[in-house]
Amino acid sequence: MAEPTPTPADIAAGFPHAFVWGAATSAAQIEGAAFEDGRAASIWDRFCREEGRIADGSNIDVACDHYHLFQQDVERMKWLGLKAYRFSISWSRVQPLGEGAWNEAGFAFYARLLDALEAAGIEAHVTLYHWDLPAALEDAFGGLLDRRVVPLFAAYAAEVARRFGARLASIATLNEPWCSATLGYETAQFAPGHASRAEAYQVSHHLLLMHGAAVQAMRPHTTTRLGIVLNHTPAYPAEPTEADRRAVRIDDGTNVRWYLDPVFRGHYPADVLTYLGADAPRVESGDLALIQQPLDFLGLNYYTRHVISTATPAVVHEALFGHTDMGWEIYPQALSEFLVRVQREYQPPPIFITENGMANPDHVVRDGRVDDAQRIEYLRLHLQALQRAIELGADVRGYFYWSLLDNFEWNSGYLRRFGLFHVDYATQQRTAKDSAHWYREMIAAHRSKQGG
Ligand code: FCB
């Protein structure tokens, strides 16, 4: 007989007492108010205006209008029972040109958001750079392509830490530098849409320098937890052949070790440097020491795995749990395996799953319900996988579902829906999906297990 489906309480029972439940968003994807109160363009505002870049031709001028609706969005977080909320600060909102004058009206928005979170008893976890570089820095010197961006980012980080550090549960320097570098500069899918492998790796090095310099610059201003958020898509060979294994090793090198090695070991992986040849980045003396800062947490985002076949035609396996609306395979086991590996190989500081979630073609049906049984299943499977990793020794302290709201999914525009809340973009109406009810029940069960 098939096993009974675990209830939210069954899932909650498997997590440690102090485990933190959260949800995540980012500034460019939800805020809107793109040119209000002194905010200037980021590279994403600019990219959206280029023909053919965004699948539905949309932009982020309004997005979820969270800039104006944040109070009610915080109410929704409270209804969910969230202990923590992860969001990002838009650099060009608080420092429109990326250097020079601060924009007080921009900082005031984040102060209001922090007030609302504090009143709701929700911890704030901030990311400083979730891909929205001030466009002015591209005009000034080429943005991420030039290392002049490094001290400017460190100055912005220090200012945020000075003003808000005491009110924040954590500060992450960067979100997913692999995406900024590779999707932005090698595959041209993300802003600024370049297609050069050499540029991508030079940019990845500058991003890592930004991380190190920012951590160093923030320390004197705050005692809050500092870290970085990395994304990894673990690679698996389609067949147990030498060729597939070699391809997996390179993929693992560019995707996983290229970031974890410098951050935790102070060097780039030698096999990837060889693979890159002339496209390897220019590294100056002292750079790697700057990158390898002591950290207080590691944020990991996990969505899917990558199966690599070198055969012709490629060997394709059936996906046991299917695919999401992004076309990404649902494969929870890789979350367990990856966490156990990172714990063993890098002995990182405490880990937070800073993103995990799925896109689903959700719509509001009768009586304001959104039936997203697929997302409930995704959540259940991934939380079970996470629990297994913790049992096997991975030191994971919290989980942030991506995302609180349906939002602007980068080059997919508004076509992909990841939210616990459905957003009707014509009216800005939010509707709790069935998964939001499930997550709420699970969090409540976890809390009552702790005795209130
Ligand atoms: C991650 C991003 C996040 C969101 C999800 C689906 O790579 O960090 O902003 O787009 O993917």
Short mmCIF file of C-alpha atoms and ligand atoms in Angstrom, two decimals:
data_model
loop_
_atom_site.label_atom_id
_atom_site.label_comp_id
_atom_site.label_asym_id
_atom_site.label_seq_id
_atom_site.Cartn_x
_atom_site.Cartn_y
_atom_site.Cartn_z
CA MET A 1 0.00 0.00 0.00
CA ALA A 2 1.15 3.55 -0.74
CA GLU A 3 2.42 5.53 2.24
CA PRO A 4 -0.05 8.16 3.51
CA THR A 5 0.82 11.71 2.46
CA PRO A 6 2.56 13.50 5.35
CA THR A 7 0.49 16.29 6.87
CA PRO A 8 1.89 19.79 7.55
CA ALA A 9 2.26 18.72 11.20
CA ASP A 10 4.23 15.62 10.19
CA ILE A 11 6.63 17.80 8.21
CA ALA A 12 6.92 20.37 11.01
CA ALA A 13 7.75 17.63 13.51
CA GLY A 14 10.95 16.80 11.63
CA PHE A 15 12.56 20.23 12.12
CA PRO A 16 14.68 21.44 15.01
CA HIS A 17 13.19 23.67 17.61
CA ALA A 18 14.81 26.95 16.55
CA PHE A 19 14.38 26.44 12.81
CA VAL A 20 13.46 29.70 11.02
CA TRP A 21 10.61 29.80 8.48
CA GLY A 22 10.62 32.60 5.94
CA ALA A 23 9.81 33.80 2.45
CA ALA A 24 11.91 35.78 0.00
CA THR A 25 11.57 38.51 -2.62
CA SER A 26 13.87 41.01 -4.32
CA ALA A 27 13.59 44.73 -4.98
CA ALA A 28 13.57 44.73 -8.79
CA GLN A 29 10.99 41.95 -8.88
CA ILE A 30 8.35 43.47 -6.60
CA GLU A 31 8.87 47.13 -5.70
CA GLY A 32 7.80 49.08 -8.77
CA ALA A 33 7.91 52.87 -8.14
CA ALA A 34 10.86 52.69 -10.46
CA PHE A 35 11.39 56.41 -10.80
CA GLU A 36 9.67 57.68 -7.69
CA ASP A 37 11.20 59.61 -4.78
CA GLY A 38 14.53 60.01 -6.49
CA ARG A 39 15.24 56.44 -7.56
CA ALA A 40 17.31 56.17 -10.74
CA ALA A 41 17.47 53.37 -13.31
CA SER A 42 19.22 50.07 -12.70
CA ILE A 43 20.59 47.85 -15.45
CA TRP A 44 17.28 45.90 -15.31
CA ASP A 45 15.16 49.02 -15.92
CA ARG A 46 17.35 49.59 -18.94
CA PHE A 47 17.40 45.95 -20.15
CA CYS A 48 13.58 45.76 -20.05
CA ARG A 49 13.45 48.62 -22.53
CA GLU A 50 15.53 46.77 -25.12
CA GLU A 51 13.55 45.05 -27.85
CA GLY A 52 13.11 41.30 -27.39
CA ARG A 53 14.85 40.93 -24.03
CA ILE A 54 11.80 40.11 -21.86
CA ALA A 55 9.44 37.32 -22.96
CA ASP A 56 6.25 39.35 -22.51
CA GLY A 57 7.78 42.72 -23.36
CA SER A 58 7.11 43.92 -19.80
CA ASN A 59 9.15 46.07 -17.45
CA ILE A 60 9.52 46.71 -13.71
CA ASP A 61 8.01 50.20 -13.54
CA VAL A 62 5.12 48.92 -11.40
CA ALA A 63 5.76 45.18 -10.78
CA CYS A 64 3.81 44.24 -7.60
CA ASP A 65 3.69 47.90 -6.50
CA HIS A 66 5.15 46.71 -3.21
CA TYR A 67 6.66 50.19 -2.69
CA HIS A 68 3.12 51.42 -1.99
CA LEU A 69 1.52 48.18 -0.78
CA PHE A 70 4.25 46.97 1.59
CA GLN A 71 2.05 47.38 4.69
CA GLN A 72 -0.49 44.91 3.42
CA ASP A 73 2.26 42.58 2.20
CA VAL A 74 3.73 42.55 5.72
CA GLU A 75 0.23 41.74 7.01
CA ARG A 76 0.25 38.71 4.72
CA MET A 77 3.60 37.60 6.08
CA LYS A 78 2.17 37.90 9.57
CA TRP A 79 -0.88 35.86 8.57
CA LEU A 80 1.48 33.16 7.26
CA GLY A 81 3.24 33.15 10.63
CA LEU A 82 6.64 33.92 9.10
CA LYS A 83 9.49 34.34 11.49
CA ALA A 84 11.68 35.93 8.82
CA TYR A 85 11.48 37.87 5.56
CA ARG A 86 14.30 38.08 3.01
CA PHE A 87 14.25 41.08 0.67
CA SER A 88 16.81 43.18 -1.15
CA ILE A 89 17.67 46.85 -1.18
CA SER A 90 17.67 48.59 -4.52
CA TRP A 91 21.08 50.29 -4.69
CA SER A 92 19.83 52.93 -7.14
CA ARG A 93 16.97 53.80 -4.78
CA VAL A 94 19.30 54.69 -1.91
CA GLN A 95 22.21 55.97 -4.02
CA PRO A 96 20.84 56.81 -7.46
CA LEU A 97 24.21 57.14 -9.21
CA GLY A 98 25.89 54.26 -7.35
CA GLU A 99 28.37 56.80 -5.96
CA GLY A 100 28.13 60.14 -4.24
CA ALA A 101 24.94 61.43 -2.68
CA TRP A 102 22.60 59.19 -0.66
CA ASN A 103 18.88 59.44 -1.39
CA GLU A 104 17.17 59.98 1.95
CA ALA A 105 13.72 59.27 0.51
CA GLY A 106 15.00 55.88 -0.64
CA PHE A 107 16.38 54.98 2.78
CA ALA A 108 13.10 56.20 4.30
CA PHE A 109 11.20 53.54 2.35
CA TYR A 110 13.32 50.76 3.84
CA ALA A 111 12.99 52.31 7.29
CA ARG A 112 9.19 52.17 6.91
CA LEU A 113 9.40 48.55 5.78
CA LEU A 114 11.58 47.70 8.79
CA ASP A 115 9.10 49.46 11.10
CA ALA A 116 6.28 47.34 9.67
CA LEU A 117 8.30 44.12 10.02
CA GLU A 118 9.26 44.95 13.59
CA ALA A 119 5.64 45.68 14.48
CA ALA A 120 4.72 42.28 13.01
CA GLY A 121 7.51 40.51 14.89
CA ILE A 122 9.27 39.41 11.68
CA GLU A 123 13.07 39.32 11.32
CA ALA A 124 14.56 41.22 8.37
CA HIS A 125 17.19 39.46 6.21
CA VAL A 126 18.60 41.86 3.65
CA THR A 127 20.46 41.28 0.41
CA LEU A 128 22.49 44.23 -0.87
CA TYR A 129 22.83 43.19 -4.50
CA HIS A 130 20.10 41.19 -6.20
CA TRP A 131 21.22 42.03 -9.77
CA ASP A 132 20.07 45.65 -10.02
CA LEU A 133 23.27 47.62 -10.53
CA PRO A 134 22.74 51.40 -10.81
CA ALA A 135 22.76 52.04 -14.58
CA ALA A 136 24.87 55.15 -13.98
CA LEU A 137 27.82 52.91 -13.10
CA GLU A 138 27.62 51.27 -16.52
CA ASP A 139 27.73 54.69 -18.13
CA ALA A 140 30.57 55.85 -15.89
CA PHE A 141 32.99 52.95 -16.42
CA GLY A 142 31.26 49.80 -17.66
CA GLY A 143 29.70 48.67 -14.36
CA LEU A 144 30.65 45.18 -13.24
CA LEU A 145 33.26 44.92 -16.00
CA ASP A 146 35.55 47.33 -14.17
CA ARG A 147 36.98 46.86 -10.71
CA ARG A 148 36.21 50.47 -9.85
CA VAL A 149 32.80 49.07 -8.86
CA VAL A 150 34.36 47.28 -5.85
CA PRO A 151 35.03 50.21 -3.46
CA LEU A 152 31.74 51.84 -4.47
CA PHE A 153 29.80 48.72 -3.51
CA ALA A 154 31.73 48.49 -0.24
CA ALA A 155 30.81 52.11 0.58
CA TYR A 156 27.12 51.40 -0.13
CA ALA A 157 27.29 48.25 2.04
CA ALA A 158 28.91 50.14 4.91
CA GLU A 159 26.23 52.83 4.75
CA VAL A 160 23.41 50.25 4.91
CA ALA A 161 25.16 48.49 7.81
CA ARG A 162 25.66 51.80 9.63
CA ARG A 163 22.04 52.89 9.25
CA PHE A 164 20.20 49.58 9.57
CA GLY A 165 22.60 46.95 10.91
CA ALA A 166 21.08 46.88 14.38
CA ARG A 167 17.64 46.23 12.89
CA LEU A 168 18.66 43.37 10.59
CA ALA A 169 18.94 39.66 11.38
CA SER A 170 21.42 39.21 8.54
CA ILE A 171 22.98 40.96 5.57
CA ALA A 172 23.94 39.07 2.42
CA THR A 173 26.29 40.89 0.09
CA LEU A 174 25.29 39.25 -3.20
CA ASN A 175 22.51 37.09 -4.51
CA GLU A 176 23.65 34.35 -6.91
CA PRO A 177 26.76 35.87 -8.49
CA TRP A 178 26.79 32.96 -10.98
CA CYS A 179 23.58 34.36 -12.50
CA SER A 180 24.85 37.96 -12.63
CA ALA A 181 28.05 36.83 -14.33
CA THR A 182 27.05 33.93 -16.55
CA LEU A 183 23.48 34.85 -17.52
CA GLY A 184 24.32 38.55 -17.70
CA TYR A 185 27.64 38.39 -19.57
CA GLU A 186 27.99 34.96 -21.23
CA THR A 187 24.54 33.78 -22.34
CA ALA A 188 22.96 37.24 -22.71
CA GLN A 189 19.73 36.15 -20.97
CA PHE A 190 19.95 38.67 -18.13
CA ALA A 191 20.98 42.33 -17.90
CA PRO A 192 23.12 43.68 -19.39
CA GLY A 193 22.82 40.98 -22.09
CA HIS A 194 26.45 40.51 -23.19
CA ALA A 195 27.77 37.30 -24.79
CA SER A 196 31.42 36.86 -23.86
CA ARG A 197 32.82 34.12 -21.67
CA ALA A 198 35.91 36.17 -20.84
CA GLU A 199 33.74 39.07 -19.68
CA ALA A 200 31.59 36.73 -17.60
CA TYR A 201 34.57 35.41 -15.65
CA GLN A 202 36.10 38.85 -15.19
CA VAL A 203 32.72 40.00 -13.84
CA SER A 204 32.51 36.96 -11.53
CA HIS A 205 35.86 37.96 -10.07
CA HIS A 206 34.72 41.55 -9.54
CA LEU A 207 31.53 40.31 -7.88
CA LEU A 208 33.53 38.17 -5.49
CA LEU A 209 35.77 41.16 -4.74
CA MET A 210 32.63 43.22 -4.08
CA HIS A 211 31.53 40.55 -1.63
CA GLY A 212 34.85 40.49 0.24
CA ALA A 213 35.27 44.26 0.31
CA ALA A 214 31.68 44.77 1.48
CA VAL A 215 32.02 42.28 4.36
CA GLN A 216 35.21 43.99 5.43
CA ALA A 217 33.64 47.46 5.17
CA MET A 218 30.51 46.46 7.11
CA ARG A 219 32.23 44.81 10.11
CA PRO A 220 33.05 48.03 12.00
CA HIS A 221 29.43 49.18 11.69
CA THR A 222 27.46 46.13 12.74
CA THR A 223 27.49 42.91 14.72
CA THR A 224 24.73 41.36 12.64
CA ARG A 225 25.35 38.15 10.69
CA LEU A 226 27.11 38.73 7.36
CA GLY A 227 27.22 36.28 4.47
CA ILE A 228 26.62 35.57 0.80
CA VAL A 229 23.85 33.82 -1.15
CA LEU A 230 24.97 31.32 -3.78
CA ASN A 231 22.93 29.21 -6.16
CA HIS A 232 23.95 25.82 -7.38
CA THR A 233 22.41 23.45 -9.85
CA PRO A 234 24.18 20.19 -9.00
CA ALA A 235 25.16 18.23 -12.12
CA TYR A 236 24.65 14.50 -12.58
CA PRO A 237 25.92 12.29 -15.42
CA ALA A 238 23.17 10.86 -17.66
CA GLU A 239 25.25 7.67 -18.00
CA PRO A 240 28.15 6.26 -15.99
CA THR A 241 30.64 6.98 -18.79
CA GLU A 242 34.00 8.69 -18.48
CA ALA A 243 32.90 11.41 -20.92
CA ASP A 244 29.75 12.25 -18.95
CA ARG A 245 31.68 12.28 -15.69
CA ARG A 246 34.26 14.66 -17.14
CA ALA A 247 31.53 17.01 -18.39
CA VAL A 248 29.88 16.91 -14.97
CA ARG A 249 33.18 17.79 -13.31
CA ILE A 250 33.58 20.91 -15.47
CA ASP A 251 29.98 21.94 -14.91
CA ASP A 252 30.46 21.46 -11.18
CA GLY A 253 33.64 23.50 -11.41
CA THR A 254 32.09 26.51 -13.14
CA ASN A 255 28.84 26.41 -11.20
CA VAL A 256 29.75 25.27 -7.68
CA ARG A 257 33.48 25.29 -6.96
CA TRP A 258 34.14 28.57 -8.83
CA TYR A 259 32.26 30.35 -6.02
CA LEU A 260 32.66 28.13 -2.94
CA ASP A 261 36.43 27.63 -3.37
CA PRO A 262 37.45 31.31 -3.34
CA VAL A 263 34.93 32.23 -0.62
CA PHE A 264 35.93 29.41 1.75
CA ARG A 265 39.38 28.29 0.59
CA GLY A 266 40.90 31.39 -0.94
CA HIS A 267 41.63 30.03 -4.43
CA TYR A 268 39.94 29.37 -7.75
CA PRO A 269 39.67 25.71 -8.81
CA ALA A 270 42.74 24.80 -10.88
CA ASP A 271 40.84 22.59 -13.33
CA VAL A 272 38.46 25.44 -14.18
CA LEU A 273 41.34 27.88 -14.71
CA THR A 274 42.84 25.39 -17.16
CA TYR A 275 39.48 24.90 -18.86
CA LEU A 276 39.03 28.67 -19.24
CA GLY A 277 42.50 29.27 -20.65
CA ALA A 278 42.68 32.81 -22.01
CA ASP A 279 39.17 33.54 -20.70
CA ALA A 280 40.30 33.19 -17.07
CA PRO A 281 39.98 36.47 -15.14
CA ARG A 282 42.82 38.86 -14.37
CA VAL A 283 43.46 38.49 -10.64
CA GLU A 284 45.67 40.90 -8.72
CA SER A 285 47.76 40.03 -5.70
CA GLY A 286 45.72 40.25 -2.50
CA ASP A 287 42.42 39.67 -4.32
CA LEU A 288 41.84 36.16 -3.06
CA ALA A 289 42.66 37.10 0.53
CA LEU A 290 40.07 39.87 0.27
CA ILE A 291 37.46 37.44 -1.09
CA GLN A 292 38.04 34.90 1.69
CA GLN A 293 36.44 36.83 4.56
CA PRO A 294 35.20 35.05 7.68
CA LEU A 295 31.41 34.70 7.29
CA ASP A 296 28.57 34.19 9.74
CA PHE A 297 26.23 32.36 7.39
CA LEU A 298 26.02 30.82 3.95
CA GLY A 299 22.81 31.28 1.97
CA LEU A 300 22.08 28.57 -0.58
CA ASN A 301 19.35 28.72 -3.22
CA TYR A 302 18.20 25.44 -4.69
CA TYR A 303 15.70 24.82 -7.48
CA THR A 304 16.73 21.90 -9.67
CA ARG A 305 19.54 19.66 -10.87
CA HIS A 306 21.26 19.39 -14.22
CA VAL A 307 21.66 16.05 -16.00
CA ILE A 308 24.50 16.05 -18.51
CA SER A 309 24.79 13.73 -21.48
CA THR A 310 27.68 13.83 -23.94
CA ALA A 311 26.15 11.11 -26.14
CA THR A 312 24.62 11.77 -29.56
CA PRO A 313 21.70 11.81 -29.44
CA ALA A 314 21.71 12.89 -25.81
CA VAL A 315 20.45 10.38 -23.27
CA VAL A 316 17.36 11.75 -21.55
CA HIS A 317 15.88 10.13 -18.45
CA GLU A 318 12.29 10.39 -17.41
CA ALA A 319 11.84 12.86 -14.54
CA LEU A 320 10.27 10.98 -11.64
CA PHE A 321 8.60 14.08 -10.18
CA GLY A 322 8.10 15.99 -13.44
CA HIS A 323 9.07 19.58 -14.30
CA THR A 324 7.99 23.03 -13.15
CA ASP A 325 6.55 25.76 -15.35
CA MET A 326 10.17 26.96 -15.89
CA GLY A 327 10.92 23.56 -17.44
CA TRP A 328 13.13 22.76 -14.42
CA GLU A 329 13.18 19.15 -13.24
CA ILE A 330 11.77 18.57 -9.76
CA TYR A 331 14.49 16.60 -8.00
CA PRO A 332 14.49 17.02 -4.21
CA GLN A 333 17.19 14.43 -3.61
CA ALA A 334 19.85 16.77 -5.00
CA LEU A 335 19.06 19.23 -2.22
CA SER A 336 19.97 16.63 0.43
CA GLU A 337 23.02 15.40 -1.42
CA PHE A 338 24.29 18.89 -2.13
CA LEU A 339 23.89 20.12 1.44
CA VAL A 340 25.69 17.11 2.84
CA ARG A 341 28.50 17.63 0.37
CA VAL A 342 28.90 21.36 1.11
CA GLN A 343 28.93 20.66 4.83
CA ARG A 344 31.59 17.98 4.45
CA GLU A 345 33.82 19.68 1.88
CA TYR A 346 33.69 23.30 3.05
CA GLN A 347 32.67 23.25 6.74
CA PRO A 348 30.73 26.47 6.16
CA PRO A 349 29.14 28.67 8.81
CA PRO A 350 25.43 27.95 9.50
CA ILE A 351 23.48 27.49 6.27
CA PHE A 352 20.14 29.04 5.36
CA ILE A 353 18.15 27.88 2.37
CA THR A 354 17.58 31.41 1.11
CA GLU A 355 15.45 30.32 -1.89
CA ASN A 356 13.56 27.25 -3.01
CA GLY A 357 10.27 27.13 -4.86
CA MET A 358 8.49 26.45 -8.11
CA ALA A 359 6.73 28.23 -10.94
CA ASN A 360 3.29 26.90 -11.69
CA PRO A 361 0.57 28.13 -14.10
CA ASP A 362 -1.64 29.31 -11.23
CA HIS A 363 -4.91 31.15 -11.60
CA VAL A 364 -7.70 32.16 -9.30
CA VAL A 365 -10.66 29.82 -9.57
CA ARG A 366 -14.02 29.93 -7.86
CA ASP A 367 -14.41 31.63 -4.51
CA GLY A 368 -10.98 33.22 -4.57
CA ARG A 369 -9.16 29.89 -4.38
CA VAL A 370 -5.93 29.07 -6.16
CA ASP A 371 -5.47 25.32 -6.43
CA ASP A 372 -1.71 24.74 -6.60
CA ALA A 373 -1.45 21.17 -5.36
CA GLN A 374 1.79 20.85 -7.38
CA ARG A 375 3.45 23.51 -5.22
CA ILE A 376 2.32 21.83 -2.00
CA GLU A 377 3.88 18.62 -3.28
CA TYR A 378 7.08 20.48 -4.22
CA LEU A 379 7.27 22.03 -0.76
CA ARG A 380 6.63 18.74 0.98
CA LEU A 381 9.27 16.89 -1.03
CA HIS A 382 11.91 19.58 -0.57
CA LEU A 383 11.26 20.01 3.14
CA GLN A 384 11.61 16.25 3.59
CA ALA A 385 14.87 16.36 1.64
CA LEU A 386 16.05 19.23 3.81
CA GLN A 387 15.18 17.34 6.95
CA ARG A 388 17.19 14.38 5.68
CA ALA A 389 20.20 16.63 5.08
CA ILE A 390 19.95 17.98 8.62
CA GLU A 391 19.81 14.43 9.99
CA LEU A 392 22.93 13.63 7.98
CA GLY A 393 24.79 16.53 9.56
CA ALA A 394 24.14 19.62 7.42
CA ASP A 395 23.89 22.62 9.73
CA VAL A 396 20.83 24.30 8.19
CA ARG A 397 19.08 26.88 10.37
CA GLY A 398 16.27 28.20 8.20
CA TYR A 399 14.26 28.03 4.98
CA PHE A 400 12.92 30.86 2.82
CA TYR A 401 10.31 29.98 0.24
CA TRP A 402 10.73 31.75 -3.13
CA SER A 403 8.60 33.72 -3.36
CA LEU A 404 6.13 35.50 -1.12
CA LEU A 405 4.32 36.90 -4.18
CA ASP A 406 4.07 36.16 -7.86
CA ASN A 407 6.45 38.71 -9.38
CA PHE A 408 8.67 39.79 -12.26
CA GLU A 409 10.61 36.67 -13.19
CA TRP A 410 13.47 38.43 -15.01
CA ASN A 411 13.60 37.58 -18.73
CA SER A 412 10.34 35.59 -18.38
CA GLY A 413 8.55 38.80 -17.36
CA TYR A 414 5.29 38.16 -15.54
CA LEU A 415 4.67 34.84 -17.28
CA ARG A 416 6.03 32.64 -14.48
CA ARG A 417 4.37 32.50 -11.09
CA PHE A 418 6.43 31.45 -8.05
CA GLY A 419 4.34 33.06 -5.29
CA LEU A 420 2.56 31.76 -2.22
CA PHE A 421 0.22 34.63 -3.10
CA HIS A 422 -1.25 35.03 -6.54
CA VAL A 423 -1.00 38.57 -7.93
CA ASP A 424 -3.52 39.96 -10.40
CA TYR A 425 -1.31 42.55 -12.08
CA ALA A 426 -4.27 44.56 -13.43
CA THR A 427 -5.70 45.21 -9.95
CA GLN A 428 -2.72 44.35 -7.67
CA GLN A 429 -5.09 41.99 -5.86
CA ARG A 430 -3.21 39.31 -3.89
CA THR A 431 -4.86 35.92 -3.24
CA ALA A 432 -3.47 33.25 -0.91
CA LYS A 433 -2.86 30.07 -2.89
CA ASP A 434 -3.58 26.68 -1.35
CA SER A 435 0.18 26.36 -0.80
CA ALA A 436 0.09 29.51 1.37
CA HIS A 437 -2.54 27.82 3.57
CA TRP A 438 -0.39 24.67 3.70
CA TYR A 439 2.79 26.60 4.62
CA ARG A 440 0.85 28.53 7.28
CA GLU A 441 -0.44 25.31 8.82
CA MET A 442 3.03 23.77 8.82
CA ILE A 443 4.56 26.86 10.50
CA ALA A 444 1.76 26.91 13.10
CA ALA A 445 2.32 23.21 13.85
CA HIS A 446 6.06 23.82 14.24
CA ARG A 447 5.37 26.69 16.62
CA SER A 448 2.91 24.73 18.74
CA LYS A 449 5.40 21.89 18.99
CA GLN A 450 7.70 24.41 20.65
CA GLY A 451 4.97 25.28 23.11
CA GLY A 452 3.65 28.54 21.70
C1 FCB B 1 16.66 32.81 -8.55
C2 FCB B 1 16.63 34.28 -8.26
C3 FCB B 1 15.29 34.81 -7.88
C4 FCB B 1 14.18 34.17 -8.68
C5 FCB B 1 14.31 32.67 -8.68
C6 FCB B 1 13.23 31.96 -9.44
O1 FCB B 1 17.70 32.51 -9.39
O2 FCB B 1 17.52 34.60 -7.22
O3 FCB B 1 15.32 36.22 -8.02
O4 FCB B 1 14.12 34.71 -9.93
O5 FCB B 1 15.54 32.31 -9.20
#
